Amino acid sequence: MTWTITPEAPDSPAATALWRAYYTEVSDRYYLLHEGRRTDPDELEREIAAVSWDELRPPKGRLLVARFAGEAAGTAGVRLLSAGTAELKRVFVRESLRGKGGAPLLVRAAEEAARAMGAARMILDTRSDLREARALYARLGYTGTEPHNDDVYAEHWFAKDLN
């Protein structure tokens, strides 16, 4: 079985389904940790509807969709913040397909997309409870850095030189 990674519109059916799976998982993890409950379905729908992800459309962004054996399996988004800096967003692989090498491939493809847009540096943020994500970024050469945003859910910030 092999992975393929291609750019796709953020509102494509595959991207929409993956975004729903991503948001459900990270939201449930947050609420289970902090409030002992899963995400309220109405809240999930409001949050999904509130984000268009147009920033992941060319020319200033890209959404990459990974497929494993043809099945939509994961995403990684890149948005250009300035002439030299891009931000990595929405890195996700469906739980059933984790451990098969998809996440590193997605991040590397996102780095290539950022380079193609002119970025020499990639930044990202994540939460403390997303230990797997932090370990992945460290394995791929990202290092901790000062906060670059004030996102209420961001607890760790990373950067990587893409040159």
PDB file of N, CA, C and O in Angstrom, residues 107-145:
ATOM      1  N   VAL A 107       4.073  16.382   6.276  1.00  0.00           N
ATOM      2  CA  VAL A 107       4.842  17.551   6.723  1.00  0.00           C
ATOM      3  C   VAL A 107       5.911  17.890   5.700  1.00  0.00           C
ATOM      4  O   VAL A 107       6.089  19.064   5.352  1.00  0.00           O
ATOM      5  N   ARG A 108       6.605  16.906   5.184  1.00  0.00           N
ATOM      6  CA  ARG A 108       7.638  17.181   4.167  1.00  0.00           C
ATOM      7  C   ARG A 108       7.018  17.771   2.898  1.00  0.00           C
ATOM      8  O   ARG A 108       7.583  18.674   2.284  1.00  0.00           O
ATOM      9  N   ALA A 109       5.856  17.279   2.494  1.00  0.00           N
ATOM     10  CA  ALA A 109       5.170  17.838   1.325  1.00  0.00           C
ATOM     11  C   ALA A 109       4.746  19.284   1.598  1.00  0.00           C
ATOM     12  O   ALA A 109       4.831  20.145   0.714  1.00  0.00           O
ATOM     13  N   ALA A 110       4.324  19.562   2.820  1.00  0.00           N
ATOM     14  CA  ALA A 110       3.962  20.930   3.193  1.00  0.00           C
ATOM     15  C   ALA A 110       5.194  21.831   3.162  1.00  0.00           C
ATOM     16  O   ALA A 110       5.107  22.990   2.727  1.00  0.00           O
ATOM     17  N   GLU A 111       6.331  21.319   3.607  1.00  0.00           N
ATOM     18  CA  GLU A 111       7.566  22.101   3.545  1.00  0.00           C
ATOM     19  C   GLU A 111       7.929  22.423   2.095  1.00  0.00           C
ATOM     20  O   GLU A 111       8.336  23.548   1.783  1.00  0.00           O
ATOM     21  N   GLU A 112       7.770  21.456   1.211  1.00  0.00           N
ATOM     22  CA  GLU A 112       8.042  21.689  -0.211  1.00  0.00           C
ATOM     23  C   GLU A 112       7.090  22.736  -0.775  1.00  0.00           C
ATOM     24  O   GLU A 112       7.497  23.608  -1.548  1.00  0.00           O
ATOM     25  N   ALA A 113       5.830  22.661  -0.405  1.00  0.00           N
ATOM     26  CA  ALA A 113       4.850  23.648  -0.861  1.00  0.00           C
ATOM     27  C   ALA A 113       5.224  25.038  -0.347  1.00  0.00           C
ATOM     28  O   ALA A 113       5.121  26.024  -1.086  1.00  0.00           O
ATOM     29  N   ALA A 114       5.663  25.131   0.900  1.00  0.00           N
ATOM     30  CA  ALA A 114       6.081  26.416   1.469  1.00  0.00           C
ATOM     31  C   ALA A 114       7.283  26.969   0.710  1.00  0.00           C
ATOM     32  O   ALA A 114       7.316  28.167   0.392  1.00  0.00           O
ATOM     33  N   ARG A 115       8.250  26.118   0.424  1.00  0.00           N
ATOM     34  CA  ARG A 115       9.406  26.559  -0.365  1.00  0.00           C
ATOM     35  C   ARG A 115       8.969  27.074  -1.730  1.00  0.00           C
ATOM     36  O   ARG A 115       9.469  28.097  -2.214  1.00  0.00           O
ATOM     37  N   ALA A 116       8.055  26.368  -2.365  1.00  0.00           N
ATOM     38  CA  ALA A 116       7.571  26.772  -3.691  1.00  0.00           C
ATOM     39  C   ALA A 116       6.862  28.128  -3.641  1.00  0.00           C
ATOM     40  O   ALA A 116       6.840  28.853  -4.640  1.00  0.00           O
ATOM     41  N   MET A 117       6.308  28.480  -2.483  1.00  0.00           N
ATOM     42  CA  MET A 117       5.664  29.784  -2.309  1.00  0.00           C
ATOM     43  C   MET A 117       6.666  30.854  -1.877  1.00  0.00           C
ATOM     44  O   MET A 117       6.283  31.994  -1.651  1.00  0.00           O
ATOM     45  N   GLY A 118       7.931  30.479  -1.711  1.00  0.00           N
ATOM     46  CA  GLY A 118       8.969  31.437  -1.365  1.00  0.00           C
ATOM     47  C   GLY A 118       9.361  31.486   0.093  1.00  0.00           C
ATOM     48  O   GLY A 118      10.153  32.342   0.501  1.00  0.00           O
ATOM     49  N   ALA A 119       8.842  30.593   0.905  1.00  0.00           N
ATOM     50  CA  ALA A 119       9.166  30.608   2.336  1.00  0.00           C
ATOM     51  C   ALA A 119      10.513  29.958   2.601  1.00  0.00           C
ATOM     52  O   ALA A 119      10.854  28.943   1.996  1.00  0.00           O
ATOM     53  N   ALA A 120      11.259  30.536   3.518  1.00  0.00           N
ATOM     54  CA  ALA A 120      12.529  29.977   3.962  1.00  0.00           C
ATOM     55  C   ALA A 120      12.412  29.440   5.388  1.00  0.00           C
ATOM     56  O   ALA A 120      13.341  28.832   5.898  1.00  0.00           O
ATOM     57  N   ARG A 121      11.252  29.665   6.004  1.00  0.00           N
ATOM     58  CA  ARG A 121      11.040  29.263   7.398  1.00  0.00           C
ATOM     59  C   ARG A 121       9.593  28.813   7.556  1.00  0.00           C
ATOM     60  O   ARG A 121       8.681  29.418   6.985  1.00  0.00           O
ATOM     61  N   MET A 122       9.405  27.751   8.344  1.00  0.00           N
ATOM     62  CA  MET A 122       8.064  27.261   8.652  1.00  0.00           C
ATOM     63  C   MET A 122       7.864  27.389  10.143  1.00  0.00           C
ATOM     64  O   MET A 122       8.754  27.013  10.931  1.00  0.00           O
ATOM     65  N   ILE A 123       6.708  27.888  10.552  1.00  0.00           N
ATOM     66  CA  ILE A 123       6.357  27.971  11.962  1.00  0.00           C
ATOM     67  C   ILE A 123       5.057  27.206  12.182  1.00  0.00           C
ATOM     68  O   ILE A 123       4.306  26.942  11.238  1.00  0.00           O
ATOM     69  N   LEU A 124       4.796  26.864  13.445  1.00  0.00           N
ATOM     70  CA  LEU A 124       3.550  26.196  13.784  1.00  0.00           C
ATOM     71  C   LEU A 124       3.311  26.324  15.275  1.00  0.00           C
ATOM     72  O   LEU A 124       4.216  26.679  16.033  1.00  0.00           O
ATOM     73  N   ASP A 125       2.082  26.035  15.669  1.00  0.00           N
ATOM     74  CA  ASP A 125       1.771  25.957  17.094  1.00  0.00           C
ATOM     75  C   ASP A 125       0.984  24.684  17.337  1.00  0.00           C
ATOM     76  O   ASP A 125       0.399  24.110  16.425  1.00  0.00           O
ATOM     77  N   THR A 126       1.002  24.237  18.589  1.00  0.00           N
ATOM     78  CA  THR A 126       0.249  23.046  18.975  1.00  0.00           C
ATOM     79  C   THR A 126      -0.051  23.117  20.473  1.00  0.00           C
ATOM     80  O   THR A 126       0.387  24.045  21.159  1.00  0.00           O
ATOM     81  N   ARG A 127      -0.775  22.151  20.942  1.00  0.00           N
ATOM     82  CA  ARG A 127      -1.158  22.097  22.353  1.00  0.00           C
ATOM     83  C   ARG A 127      -0.302  21.079  23.101  1.00  0.00           C
ATOM     84  O   ARG A 127       0.262  20.152  22.512  1.00  0.00           O
ATOM     85  N   SER A 128      -0.301  21.211  24.417  1.00  0.00           N
ATOM     86  CA  SER A 128       0.459  20.285  25.266  1.00  0.00           C
ATOM     87  C   SER A 128      -0.059  18.861  25.181  1.00  0.00           C
ATOM     88  O   SER A 128       0.729  17.910  25.198  1.00  0.00           O
ATOM     89  N   ASP A 129      -1.373  18.680  25.087  1.00  0.00           N
ATOM     90  CA  ASP A 129      -1.927  17.325  25.076  1.00  0.00           C
ATOM     91  C   ASP A 129      -1.698  16.601  23.750  1.00  0.00           C
ATOM     92  O   ASP A 129      -1.865  15.391  23.683  1.00  0.00           O
ATOM     93  N   LEU A 130      -1.276  17.296  22.729  1.00  0.00           N
ATOM     94  CA  LEU A 130      -1.001  16.664  21.431  1.00  0.00           C
ATOM     95  C   LEU A 130       0.469  16.230  21.383  1.00  0.00           C
ATOM     96  O   LEU A 130       1.261  16.668  20.556  1.00  0.00           O
ATOM     97  N   ARG A 131       0.805  15.330  22.294  1.00  0.00           N
ATOM     98  CA  ARG A 131       2.184  14.867  22.457  1.00  0.00           C
ATOM     99  C   ARG A 131       2.729  14.233  21.177  1.00  0.00           C
ATOM    100  O   ARG A 131       3.893  14.393  20.841  1.00  0.00           O
ATOM    101  N   GLU A 132       1.893  13.479  20.490  1.00  0.00           N
ATOM    102  CA  GLU A 132       2.336  12.811  19.259  1.00  0.00           C
ATOM    103  C   GLU A 132       2.767  13.858  18.223  1.00  0.00           C
ATOM    104  O   GLU A 132       3.771  13.657  17.527  1.00  0.00           O
ATOM    105  N   ALA A 133       2.024  14.935  18.124  1.00  0.00           N
ATOM    106  CA  ALA A 133       2.367  15.998  17.171  1.00  0.00           C
ATOM    107  C   ALA A 133       3.695  16.649  17.559  1.00  0.00           C
ATOM    108  O   ALA A 133       4.563  16.847  16.697  1.00  0.00           O
ATOM    109  N   ARG A 134       3.862  16.954  18.830  1.00  0.00           N
ATOM    110  CA  ARG A 134       5.117  17.573  19.263  1.00  0.00           C
ATOM    111  C   ARG A 134       6.298  16.649  18.991  1.00  0.00           C
ATOM    112  O   ARG A 134       7.357  17.100  18.548  1.00  0.00           O
ATOM    113  N   ALA A 135       6.137  15.354  19.223  1.00  0.00           N
ATOM    114  CA  ALA A 135       7.222  14.400  18.955  1.00  0.00           C
ATOM    115  C   ALA A 135       7.523  14.330  17.464  1.00  0.00           C
ATOM    116  O   ALA A 135       8.694  14.268  17.057  1.00  0.00           O
ATOM    117  N   LEU A 136       6.491  14.341  16.631  1.00  0.00           N
ATOM    118  CA  LEU A 136       6.683  14.325  15.181  1.00  0.00           C
ATOM    119  C   LEU A 136       7.480  15.540  14.734  1.00  0.00           C
ATOM    120  O   LEU A 136       8.460  15.415  13.998  1.00  0.00           O
ATOM    121  N   TYR A 137       7.084  16.722  15.183  1.00  0.00           N
ATOM    122  CA  TYR A 137       7.773  17.935  14.757  1.00  0.00           C
ATOM    123  C   TYR A 137       9.231  17.921  15.203  1.00  0.00           C
ATOM    124  O   TYR A 137      10.123  18.299  14.439  1.00  0.00           O
ATOM    125  N   ALA A 138       9.493  17.460  16.401  1.00  0.00           N
ATOM    126  CA  ALA A 138      10.876  17.381  16.875  1.00  0.00           C
ATOM    127  C   ALA A 138      11.687  16.413  16.015  1.00  0.00           C
ATOM    128  O   ALA A 138      12.829  16.712  15.641  1.00  0.00           O
ATOM    129  N   ARG A 139      11.111  15.253  15.677  1.00  0.00           N
ATOM    130  CA  ARG A 139      11.809  14.289  14.815  1.00  0.00           C
ATOM    131  C   ARG A 139      12.125  14.869  13.447  1.00  0.00           C
ATOM    132  O   ARG A 139      13.115  14.485  12.816  1.00  0.00           O
ATOM    133  N   LEU A 140      11.286  15.785  12.982  1.00  0.00           N
ATOM    134  CA  LEU A 140      11.462  16.352  11.647  1.00  0.00           C
ATOM    135  C   LEU A 140      12.274  17.648  11.645  1.00  0.00           C
ATOM    136  O   LEU A 140      12.349  18.333  10.628  1.00  0.00           O
ATOM    137  N   GLY A 141      12.895  17.963  12.788  1.00  0.00           N
ATOM    138  CA  GLY A 141      13.810  19.095  12.832  1.00  0.00           C
ATOM    139  C   GLY A 141      13.223  20.414  13.301  1.00  0.00           C
ATOM    140  O   GLY A 141      13.893  21.446  13.233  1.00  0.00           O
ATOM    141  N   TYR A 142      12.006  20.411  13.777  1.00  0.00           N
ATOM    142  CA  TYR A 142      11.417  21.642  14.308  1.00  0.00           C
ATOM    143  C   TYR A 142      11.907  21.844  15.730  1.00  0.00           C
ATOM    144  O   TYR A 142      12.039  20.884  16.489  1.00  0.00           O
ATOM    145  N   THR A 143      12.175  23.090  16.082  1.00  0.00           N
ATOM    146  CA  THR A 143      12.648  23.400  17.428  1.00  0.00           C
ATOM    147  C   THR A 143      11.709  24.408  18.075  1.00  0.00           C
ATOM    148  O   THR A 143      11.067  25.221  17.392  1.00  0.00           O
ATOM    149  N   GLY A 144      11.625  24.340  19.391  1.00  0.00           N
ATOM    150  CA  GLY A 144      10.787  25.265  20.132  1.00  0.00           C
ATOM    151  C   GLY A 144      11.232  26.691  19.918  1.00  0.00           C
ATOM    152  O   GLY A 144      12.426  26.975  19.772  1.00  0.00           O
ATOM    153  N   THR A 145      10.269  27.590  19.882  1.00  0.00           N
ATOM    154  CA  THR A 145      10.562  29.004  19.655  1.00  0.00           C
ATOM    155  C   THR A 145       9.581  29.859  20.445  1.00  0.00           C
ATOM    156  O   THR A 145       8.644  29.338  21.058  1.00  0.00           O
TER     157      THR A 145
END
